[in-house]
CSV table of C-alpha atoms in Angstrom, one decimal:
chain,number,residue,atom,x,y,z
V,14,MET,CA,-21.3,48.7,33.3
V,15,PHE,CA,-20.3,50.0,30.1
V,16,ALA,CA,-17.6,52.8,29.7
V,17,MET,CA,-17.2,54.5,26.5
V,18,PRO,CA,-13.0,55.2,26.1
V,19,TRP,CA,-12.1,58.4,26.5
V,20,SER,CA,-11.0,58.8,23.1
V,21,ARG,CA,-14.2,58.4,21.8
V,22,VAL,CA,-16.0,60.7,24.3
V,23,ARG,CA,-13.7,63.6,23.0
V,24,ARG,CA,-14.1,62.5,19.2
V,25,VAL,CA,-18.4,62.8,19.7
V,26,SER,CA,-17.9,66.0,21.5
V,27,ARG,CA,-15.8,67.5,19.0
V,28,VAL,CA,-18.5,66.4,16.5
V,29,MET,CA,-21.6,67.3,18.6
V,30,GLY,CA,-19.8,70.8,19.2
V,31,THR,CA,-18.9,71.3,15.5
V,32,LEU,CA,-22.8,70.1,14.6
V,33,LEU,CA,-24.3,72.9,17.1
V,34,VAL,CA,-22.1,75.6,15.9
V,35,TRP,CA,-22.9,74.9,12.0
V,36,SER,CA,-26.4,74.8,13.2
V,37,VAL,CA,-26.4,78.2,15.0
V,38,ALA,CA,-24.3,79.6,11.8
V,39,VAL,CA,-27.3,78.2,9.5
V,40,LEU,CA,-29.6,80.5,11.6
V,41,TYR,CA,-27.5,83.5,11.4
V,42,PRO,CA,-29.1,85.0,8.1
V,43,PHE,CA,-32.6,84.6,9.5
V,44,VAL,CA,-31.5,86.4,12.9
V,45,VAL,CA,-29.9,89.4,10.7
V,46,PHE,CA,-32.9,89.7,8.5
V,47,PHE,CA,-35.6,90.0,11.6
V,48,THR,CA,-32.9,92.3,13.5
V,49,VAL,CA,-32.2,94.7,10.8
V,50,ASP,CA,-36.0,94.7,10.0
V,51,ALA,CA,-36.8,95.4,13.6
V,52,GLY,CA,-34.1,98.3,13.5
V,53,ARG,CA,-35.3,99.8,10.8
V,54,SER,CA,-38.8,100.0,12.6
V,55,GLY,CA,-36.7,101.8,15.2
V,56,TYR,CA,-36.6,99.1,17.6
V,57,PHE,CA,-33.6,97.8,19.1
V,58,GLY,CA,-33.5,94.9,21.6
V,59,PRO,CA,-31.6,91.7,22.9
V,60,ASP,CA,-32.1,90.2,19.2
V,61,VAL,CA,-29.4,93.2,18.2
V,62,VAL,CA,-26.8,91.2,20.9
V,63,VAL,CA,-27.9,88.0,19.4
V,64,SER,CA,-26.9,89.4,15.8
V,65,THR,CA,-23.5,91.0,16.8
V,66,GLY,CA,-22.8,87.4,18.7
V,67,LEU,CA,-23.5,85.5,15.7
V,68,THR,CA,-21.9,87.7,13.2
V,69,VAL,CA,-18.7,87.3,15.5
V,70,LEU,CA,-19.2,83.5,15.3
V,71,VAL,CA,-19.5,83.3,11.9
V,72,VAL,CA,-16.6,85.6,11.5
V,73,GLY,CA,-14.7,83.2,13.5
V,74,LEU,CA,-15.8,80.2,11.3
V,75,LEU,CA,-13.7,82.0,8.4
V,76,TRP,CA,-10.7,80.5,9.9
V,77,ARG,CA,-11.7,76.9,9.6
V,78,ARG,CA,-14.0,76.9,6.6
V,79,PRO,CA,-14.0,80.2,4.8
V,80,LEU,CA,-15.8,79.5,1.8
V,81,PRO,CA,-19.1,78.3,3.5
V,82,ALA,CA,-18.7,81.3,6.2
V,83,LEU,CA,-18.2,83.9,3.6
V,84,ALA,CA,-21.1,82.9,1.9
V,85,LEU,CA,-23.5,83.1,5.1
V,86,LEU,CA,-22.2,86.5,5.4
V,87,LEU,CA,-22.7,87.4,1.7
V,88,PHE,CA,-26.4,86.1,1.7
V,89,ALA,CA,-27.4,87.3,5.5
V,90,TRP,CA,-26.4,91.1,4.6
V,91,THR,CA,-27.4,91.2,1.1
V,92,ALA,CA,-30.7,89.7,2.7
V,93,ALA,CA,-30.5,92.6,5.2
V,94,LEU,CA,-29.9,95.6,2.6
V,95,THR,CA,-32.8,94.5,0.9
V,96,THR,CA,-35.2,94.9,3.9
V,97,TRP,CA,-33.3,98.2,5.1
V,98,PRO,CA,-31.5,99.9,2.0
V,99,ALA,CA,-29.1,102.0,4.2
V,100,GLY,CA,-25.5,102.9,4.5
V,101,SER,CA,-24.6,101.4,7.6
V,102,VAL,CA,-26.2,98.1,6.5
V,103,ALA,CA,-24.2,98.1,3.3
V,104,SER,CA,-21.2,99.2,5.2
V,105,VAL,CA,-21.4,96.1,7.2
V,106,GLN,CA,-22.1,94.0,4.4
V,107,VAL,CA,-19.0,95.0,2.6
V,108,LEU,CA,-16.9,94.9,5.7
V,109,THR,CA,-17.9,91.4,6.6
V,110,THR,CA,-17.5,90.1,3.3
V,111,ASP,CA,-14.3,91.6,2.4
V,112,VAL,CA,-13.0,90.2,5.5
V,113,GLY,CA,-14.0,86.8,4.2
V,114,VAL,CA,-12.5,87.3,1.1
V,115,ALA,CA,-8.9,87.9,2.8
V,116,VAL,CA,-9.1,84.9,4.6
V,117,VAL,CA,-10.2,83.2,1.3
V,118,ALA,CA,-7.1,84.8,-0.3
V,119,ALA,CA,-4.9,83.8,2.8
V,120,THR,CA,-5.6,80.1,2.7
V,121,ARG,CA,-6.6,79.4,-0.8
V,122,ARG,CA,-4.8,79.5,-4.4
V,123,PRO,CA,-4.9,82.5,-6.2
V,124,ARG,CA,-7.5,81.0,-9.0
V,125,VAL,CA,-9.9,80.2,-6.3
V,126,SER,CA,-9.9,83.6,-4.1
V,127,LEU,CA,-9.8,85.5,-7.3
V,128,ALA,CA,-13.2,83.9,-8.7
V,129,VAL,CA,-14.5,84.2,-5.0
V,130,ALA,CA,-13.4,88.0,-5.0
V,131,ALA,CA,-15.1,88.8,-7.8
V,132,GLY,CA,-18.3,87.1,-7.2
V,133,THR,CA,-18.8,88.8,-3.8
V,134,LEU,CA,-17.4,92.2,-5.7
V,135,THR,CA,-20.3,91.3,-8.0
V,136,VAL,CA,-22.7,91.0,-5.3
V,137,GLN,CA,-21.7,94.1,-3.5
V,138,VAL,CA,-21.9,96.6,-6.7
V,139,LEU,CA,-25.1,94.7,-7.7
V,140,SER,CA,-26.1,95.5,-4.2
V,141,LEU,CA,-25.7,99.0,-3.7
V,142,ILE,CA,-26.8,100.1,-7.2
V,143,THR,CA,-30.2,98.0,-6.8
V,144,PHE,CA,-31.0,99.1,-3.1
V,145,LEU,CA,-29.1,102.2,-2.5
V,146,VAL,CA,-28.0,104.2,-5.0
V,147,PRO,CA,-28.2,104.4,-8.7
V,148,ALA,CA,-25.2,103.6,-11.1
V,149,ASP,CA,-22.4,105.8,-10.3
V,150,VAL,CA,-18.8,105.5,-10.7
V,151,LEU,CA,-17.8,106.5,-7.0
V,152,VAL,CA,-20.2,103.5,-6.0
V,153,THR,CA,-18.7,101.5,-8.2
V,154,ALA,CA,-15.3,102.7,-7.6
V,155,LEU,CA,-14.9,102.4,-3.6
V,156,PRO,CA,-16.3,98.7,-3.4
V,157,ILE,CA,-13.5,97.7,-6.5
V,158,LEU,CA,-10.7,99.5,-4.3
V,159,ALA,CA,-11.7,98.0,-1.3
V,160,MET,CA,-11.9,94.4,-2.7
V,161,ALA,CA,-8.6,95.0,-4.7
V,162,VAL,CA,-6.9,95.9,-1.1
V,163,THR,CA,-8.3,93.2,0.8
V,164,TRP,CA,-7.5,90.5,-1.7
V,165,LEU,CA,-3.5,91.6,-1.9
V,166,VAL,CA,-3.3,91.5,2.0
V,167,GLY,CA,-4.8,88.1,1.9
V,168,ASN,CA,-2.7,86.9,-0.8
V,169,SER,CA,0.2,88.4,0.4
V,170,VAL,CA,-0.2,86.4,4.2
V,171,ARG,CA,-0.6,83.2,1.7
V,172,VAL,CA,2.8,84.2,-0.3
V,173,ARG,CA,4.6,84.7,3.0
V,174,ARG,CA,3.4,81.7,4.7
V,175,ALA,CA,4.2,79.5,1.3
V,176,HIS,CA,7.8,81.1,1.7
V,177,ALA,CA,8.3,80.4,5.3
V,178,GLU,CA,7.3,76.8,4.5
V,179,THR,CA,9.7,76.6,1.7
V,180,LEU,CA,12.4,77.4,4.2
V,181,ARG,CA,11.5,75.3,6.3
V,182,GLU,CA,11.7,72.2,4.1
V,183,GLN,CA,14.8,73.6,2.3
V,184,ALA,CA,15.9,73.7,6.2
V,185,LEU,CA,14.8,70.0,6.8
V,186,ALA,CA,16.6,68.8,3.6
V,187,ARG,CA,19.8,70.4,4.6
V,188,ALA,CA,19.8,68.8,7.8
V,189,VAL,CA,19.1,65.4,6.8
V,190,SER,CA,21.5,65.9,3.9
V,191,ALA,CA,24.1,67.0,6.8
V,192,GLU,CA,23.4,64.2,8.8
V,193,ARG,CA,23.9,61.9,5.9
V,194,LEU,CA,26.8,62.9,5.2
V,195,ARG,CA,28.1,62.7,8.9
V,196,ILE,CA,27.0,59.3,9.3
V,197,ALA,CA,28.6,58.3,5.8
V,198,ARG,CA,31.8,60.0,7.0
V,199,GLU,CA,31.9,58.5,10.7
V,200,LEU,CA,31.1,54.5,8.9
V,201,HIS,CA,33.8,55.3,6.3
V,202,ASP,CA,36.4,56.2,8.7
V,203,MET,CA,35.5,53.4,11.2
V,204,VAL,CA,35.1,50.8,8.3
V,205,ALA,CA,37.6,51.4,6.1
V,206,HIS,CA,40.6,51.6,9.0
V,207,SER,CA,39.4,48.0,10.6
V,208,ILE,CA,38.6,46.1,7.6
V,209,GLY,CA,42.3,47.6,6.0
V,210,ILE,CA,43.8,46.0,9.4
V,211,ILE,CA,41.4,42.9,9.1
V,212,ALA,CA,42.7,42.6,5.5
V,213,ILE,CA,46.5,42.7,6.1
V,214,GLN,CA,46.3,40.5,9.6
V,215,ALA,CA,44.2,38.0,7.4
V,216,GLY,CA,47.0,37.7,4.5
V,217,VAL,CA,49.8,37.7,7.3
V,218,GLY,CA,48.1,34.8,8.9
V,219,GLY,CA,47.4,33.1,6.2
V,220,ARG,CA,51.1,33.1,4.5
V,221,VAL,CA,52.3,31.9,7.9
V,222,ILE,CA,49.7,29.8,9.4
V,223,ALA,CA,51.9,26.4,8.3
V,224,THR,CA,55.4,27.9,9.0
V,225,GLN,CA,54.8,30.2,12.2
V,226,PRO,CA,51.5,29.2,13.9
V,227,ASP,CA,52.5,31.9,16.9
V,228,GLU,CA,52.5,34.6,14.2
V,229,ALA,CA,49.2,33.5,12.9
V,230,ARG,CA,47.8,33.3,16.1
V,231,ASN,CA,48.6,36.7,16.8
V,232,ALA,CA,47.2,37.7,13.8
V,233,LEU,CA,43.9,36.1,14.6
V,234,ASP,CA,43.8,38.0,18.1
V,235,ALA,CA,44.4,41.3,16.5
V,236,ILE,CA,41.7,40.4,13.7
V,237,GLU,CA,39.1,39.3,16.8
V,238,SER,CA,40.2,42.5,18.5
V,239,THR,CA,40.0,44.9,15.5
V,240,SER,CA,36.4,43.5,14.8
V,241,ARG,CA,35.3,43.7,18.4
V,242,GLU,CA,36.3,47.4,18.3
V,243,THR,CA,34.7,48.2,15.0
V,244,LEU,CA,31.4,46.2,16.0
V,245,SER,CA,31.3,48.5,19.6
V,246,GLY,CA,31.8,51.5,17.2
V,247,LEU,CA,28.7,50.6,15.0
V,248,ARG,CA,26.7,49.7,18.2
V,249,ARG,CA,27.6,53.2,19.3
V,250,MET,CA,26.3,55.0,16.2
V,251,VAL,CA,23.0,53.1,15.7
V,252,THR,CA,22.7,53.8,19.5
V,253,ALA,CA,23.2,57.9,18.1
V,254,LEU,CA,20.7,57.4,15.5
V,255,ARG,CA,18.1,55.7,18.1
V,256,ARG,CA,18.7,58.3,20.7
V,257,ASP,CA,15.2,59.9,20.4
V,258,ASP,CA,14.1,56.4,21.4
V,259,PRO,CA,12.9,55.8,25.3
V,260,GLY,CA,15.0,53.6,27.5
V,261,VAL,CA,18.0,53.5,24.9
V,262,ALA,CA,21.3,54.6,26.6
V,263,PRO,CA,24.4,55.3,25.0
V,264,LEU,CA,26.9,52.1,24.8
V,265,GLY,CA,30.5,54.1,25.4
V,266,PRO,CA,31.6,57.7,24.3
V,267,ALA,CA,33.0,58.8,21.2
V,268,PRO,CA,36.7,58.3,20.5
V,269,GLY,CA,38.9,61.3,20.7
V,270,LEU,CA,42.7,62.4,20.9
V,271,ASP,CA,43.2,60.2,24.0
V,272,ASP,CA,42.3,57.1,21.9
V,273,LEU,CA,45.5,57.6,19.9
V,274,ASP,CA,47.9,55.0,21.7
V,275,ARG,CA,45.0,52.6,21.1
V,276,LEU,CA,44.6,53.6,17.3
V,277,ALA,CA,48.7,53.3,17.3
V,278,GLY,CA,48.5,50.0,18.7
V,279,SER,CA,45.9,48.6,16.1
V,280,ALA,CA,48.1,50.1,13.1
V,281,GLY,CA,51.2,48.5,14.8
V,282,ASP,CA,49.3,45.2,14.5
V,283,ALA,CA,49.0,46.0,10.7
V,284,GLY,CA,53.0,46.3,10.5
V,285,VAL,CA,52.9,50.0,10.5
V,286,ARG,CA,54.5,51.6,13.6
V,287,VAL,CA,52.9,55.0,14.5
V,288,ASP,CA,54.5,57.6,16.8
V,289,VAL,CA,52.5,59.9,18.6
V,290,VAL,CA,54.1,63.0,19.8
V,291,ARG,CA,52.5,66.0,21.5
V,292,ARG,CA,53.3,69.6,21.6
V,293,GLY,CA,51.9,72.3,23.4
V,294,GLU,CA,49.7,72.6,26.6
V,295,ARG,CA,46.9,69.9,26.3
V,296,GLY,CA,43.7,71.7,27.5
V,297,PRO,CA,39.7,70.3,26.8
V,298,LEU,CA,38.8,70.2,23.2
V,299,PRO,CA,35.1,70.4,21.7
V,300,PRO,CA,33.5,67.2,21.5
V,301,ASP,CA,33.4,67.7,17.9
V,302,VAL,CA,36.9,68.9,17.5
V,303,ASP,CA,38.2,65.9,19.5
V,304,LEU,CA,36.2,63.3,17.5
V,305,SER,CA,37.2,65.1,13.9
V,306,ALA,CA,40.7,65.0,15.3
V,307,TYR,CA,40.6,61.6,15.5
V,308,ARG,CA,38.7,60.6,12.7
V,309,ILE,CA,41.7,62.6,10.6
V,310,VAL,CA,44.1,60.6,12.0
V,311,GLN,CA,42.7,57.5,11.9
V,312,GLU,CA,42.0,58.1,8.1
V,313,ALA,CA,45.4,58.9,7.4
V,314,ALA,CA,47.0,56.3,9.1
V,315,THR,CA,44.8,53.9,7.4
V,316,ASN,CA,46.0,55.5,4.1
V,317,VAL,CA,49.4,54.8,5.1
V,318,ILE,CA,48.6,51.3,6.1
V,319,ARG,CA,47.0,50.5,2.9
V,320,HIS,CA,48.9,52.5,0.3
V,321,ALA,CA,52.1,54.1,1.4
V,322,GLY,CA,54.4,50.7,1.7
V,323,THR,CA,55.8,51.7,4.4
V,324,ASP,CA,56.4,50.2,7.8
V,325,HIS,CA,56.5,53.7,9.9
V,326,CYS,CA,54.5,57.3,10.1
V,327,ARG,CA,54.6,59.9,12.8
V,328,VAL,CA,51.8,61.8,14.1
V,329,THR,CA,52.4,65.2,15.8
V,330,ILE,CA,49.6,66.6,17.7
V,331,ASP,CA,50.5,70.2,18.5
V,332,HIS,CA,48.0,72.5,20.6
V,333,ARG,CA,48.7,75.9,19.9
V,334,ASP,CA,47.3,79.4,20.6
V,335,GLY,CA,43.6,78.7,19.7
V,336,GLU,CA,44.5,76.3,17.4
V,337,LEU,CA,44.9,72.6,17.2
V,338,VAL,CA,47.8,71.5,14.4
V,339,ILE,CA,47.5,67.9,13.4
V,340,GLU,CA,50.3,66.2,10.9
V,341,VAL,CA,50.6,62.6,10.1
V,342,ASP,CA,53.8,62.2,7.7
V,343,ASP,CA,55.5,58.8,6.4
V,344,ASP,CA,58.3,58.3,4.2
V,345,GLY,CA,56.7,55.9,1.9
V,346,ARG,CA,55.6,56.3,-1.8
V,347,GLY,CA,54.2,59.9,-2.0
V,348,GLY,CA,50.8,60.8,-3.9
V,349,VAL,CA,49.4,57.1,-3.5
V,350,VAL,CA,46.5,57.8,-1.5
V,351,GLY,CA,43.9,55.5,-3.1
V,352,THR,CA,40.4,56.3,-5.2
V,353,GLY,CA,38.2,56.4,-2.3
V,354,PHE,CA,36.6,59.5,-0.1
V,355,GLY,CA,39.7,59.5,2.2
V,356,ILE,CA,41.2,62.9,1.8
V,357,ALA,CA,37.7,64.5,0.6
V,358,GLY,CA,36.2,63.2,3.9
V,359,MET,CA,38.9,64.6,6.2
V,360,ARG,CA,38.9,67.9,4.2
V,361,GLU,CA,35.2,67.8,4.6
V,362,ARG,CA,35.4,67.5,8.5
V,363,ALA,CA,38.0,70.2,8.8
V,364,ASP,CA,36.0,72.8,6.6
V,365,LEU,CA,32.8,71.9,9.0
V,366,LEU,CA,34.9,73.0,11.9
V,367,GLY,CA,36.1,76.5,10.1
V,368,GLY,CA,39.7,74.9,9.6
V,369,GLU,CA,41.7,73.5,6.9
V,370,LEU,CA,43.3,70.5,5.6
V,371,THR,CA,46.4,70.1,3.2
V,372,ALA,CA,47.5,66.7,1.9
V,373,GLY,CA,50.1,66.0,-0.9
V,374,PRO,CA,53.6,64.7,-1.2
V,375,ARG,CA,56.6,65.7,0.9
V,376,PRO,CA,59.6,67.2,-1.0
V,377,ASP,CA,62.3,64.6,0.5
V,378,GLY,CA,59.7,62.0,0.2
V,379,GLY,CA,56.6,60.4,1.3
V,380,PHE,CA,53.3,61.9,2.0
V,381,ARG,CA,52.1,64.4,4.8
V,382,VAL,CA,48.3,65.6,6.0
V,383,THR,CA,48.2,68.5,7.9
V,384,ALA,CA,45.2,69.6,9.1
V,385,ARG,CA,44.6,73.1,11.1
V,386,LEU,CA,41.4,73.0,13.4
V,387,PRO,CA,40.0,75.7,15.9
V,388,ASP,CA,39.8,74.2,19.4
V,389,GLY,CA,37.4,76.5,20.8
V,390,THR,CA,39.6,78.5,23.0
V,391,ALA,CA,38.9,82.0,21.1
V,392,ALA,CA,35.4,81.6,21.3
V,393,THR,CA,35.7,81.2,25.0
V,394,ALA,CA,37.6,84.0,25.6
V,395,ALA,CA,35.3,86.4,23.3
V,396,THR,CA,32.6,85.4,25.5
V,397,SER,CA,34.2,85.5,28.8
V,398,VAL,CA,35.6,89.3,27.8
V,399,ARG,CA,32.6,90.3,26.4
V,400,PRO,CA,31.1,93.7,28.2
V,401,ALA,CA,27.9,93.1,30.4
């Protein structure tokens, strides 16, 4: 037995419901006409309830199809005014059609809504003058004033919605830009450091492969280890970018200050000894601070390897009261840091965390990078003492 898919059933039911609603709405002017005609004769029966219900239905359609629904309201109550030229009927005409104009102004461009408002106002004024009272300044002024207020209210709603949408788009663009910058920083810090070490080790291996095969083998081992570590980091980054995909799990944690010994080992393989000195009481760091601190040390060490022309540097990690201070010193060629984005990237990382970074030659020679990052303890302490 043939079974219609549920999606098709819902689509057919939606179409049939829309056709039914609009078929009833098309009958609305005739129902209003006969209801008003019966009311003029002093008879109010069930048709009043039907007419009221249909009025509510057509007003509800304004938010889905404002122009056709407004046309139905205007036609129905103008026809009703021709049958019973009473102030109550005229009031209902002005009220319902003004609501329609407000919805049009809130959902359409000003040139469309102004044209609709002008046409509706013309019908309102002509109906009043023709069927109710002769031409009079007050009779003309009241509908004009009501229409002006109605259009301004509807247009202000449209402007607020457009402004809110613009703010949402700008916020989305800023978020996308920030994410791109973050990815660019991660790629730069990861790849620049690893490729620099690989290039140095490859050069060493090429020079000694004929005379010192053991040293060449060590260089190849360092290249393999560094490339595997870089590949693992790239996989973690791709996984993070796809973290919304179902079934995808992280391949490993992001690096932090606990990984400095491994970083020092890879730098040593490239010919630069990195001495890590830790001071102060170590406590848990927020993940973003821990990662940024590691990346700053990594980038500074990479600059030493590639540009300083020295075989030694010192990294000092100082845990102070509410602050993490990082210093990377070397005694090489001060001020030679290349033409890339390393210093700018480190400074941007510190700025994003509310910290600061300075980099420049030391008075006694060499180069120093100093970063001061908030470690999150101040905010935690402020939260813990906040009164209930």
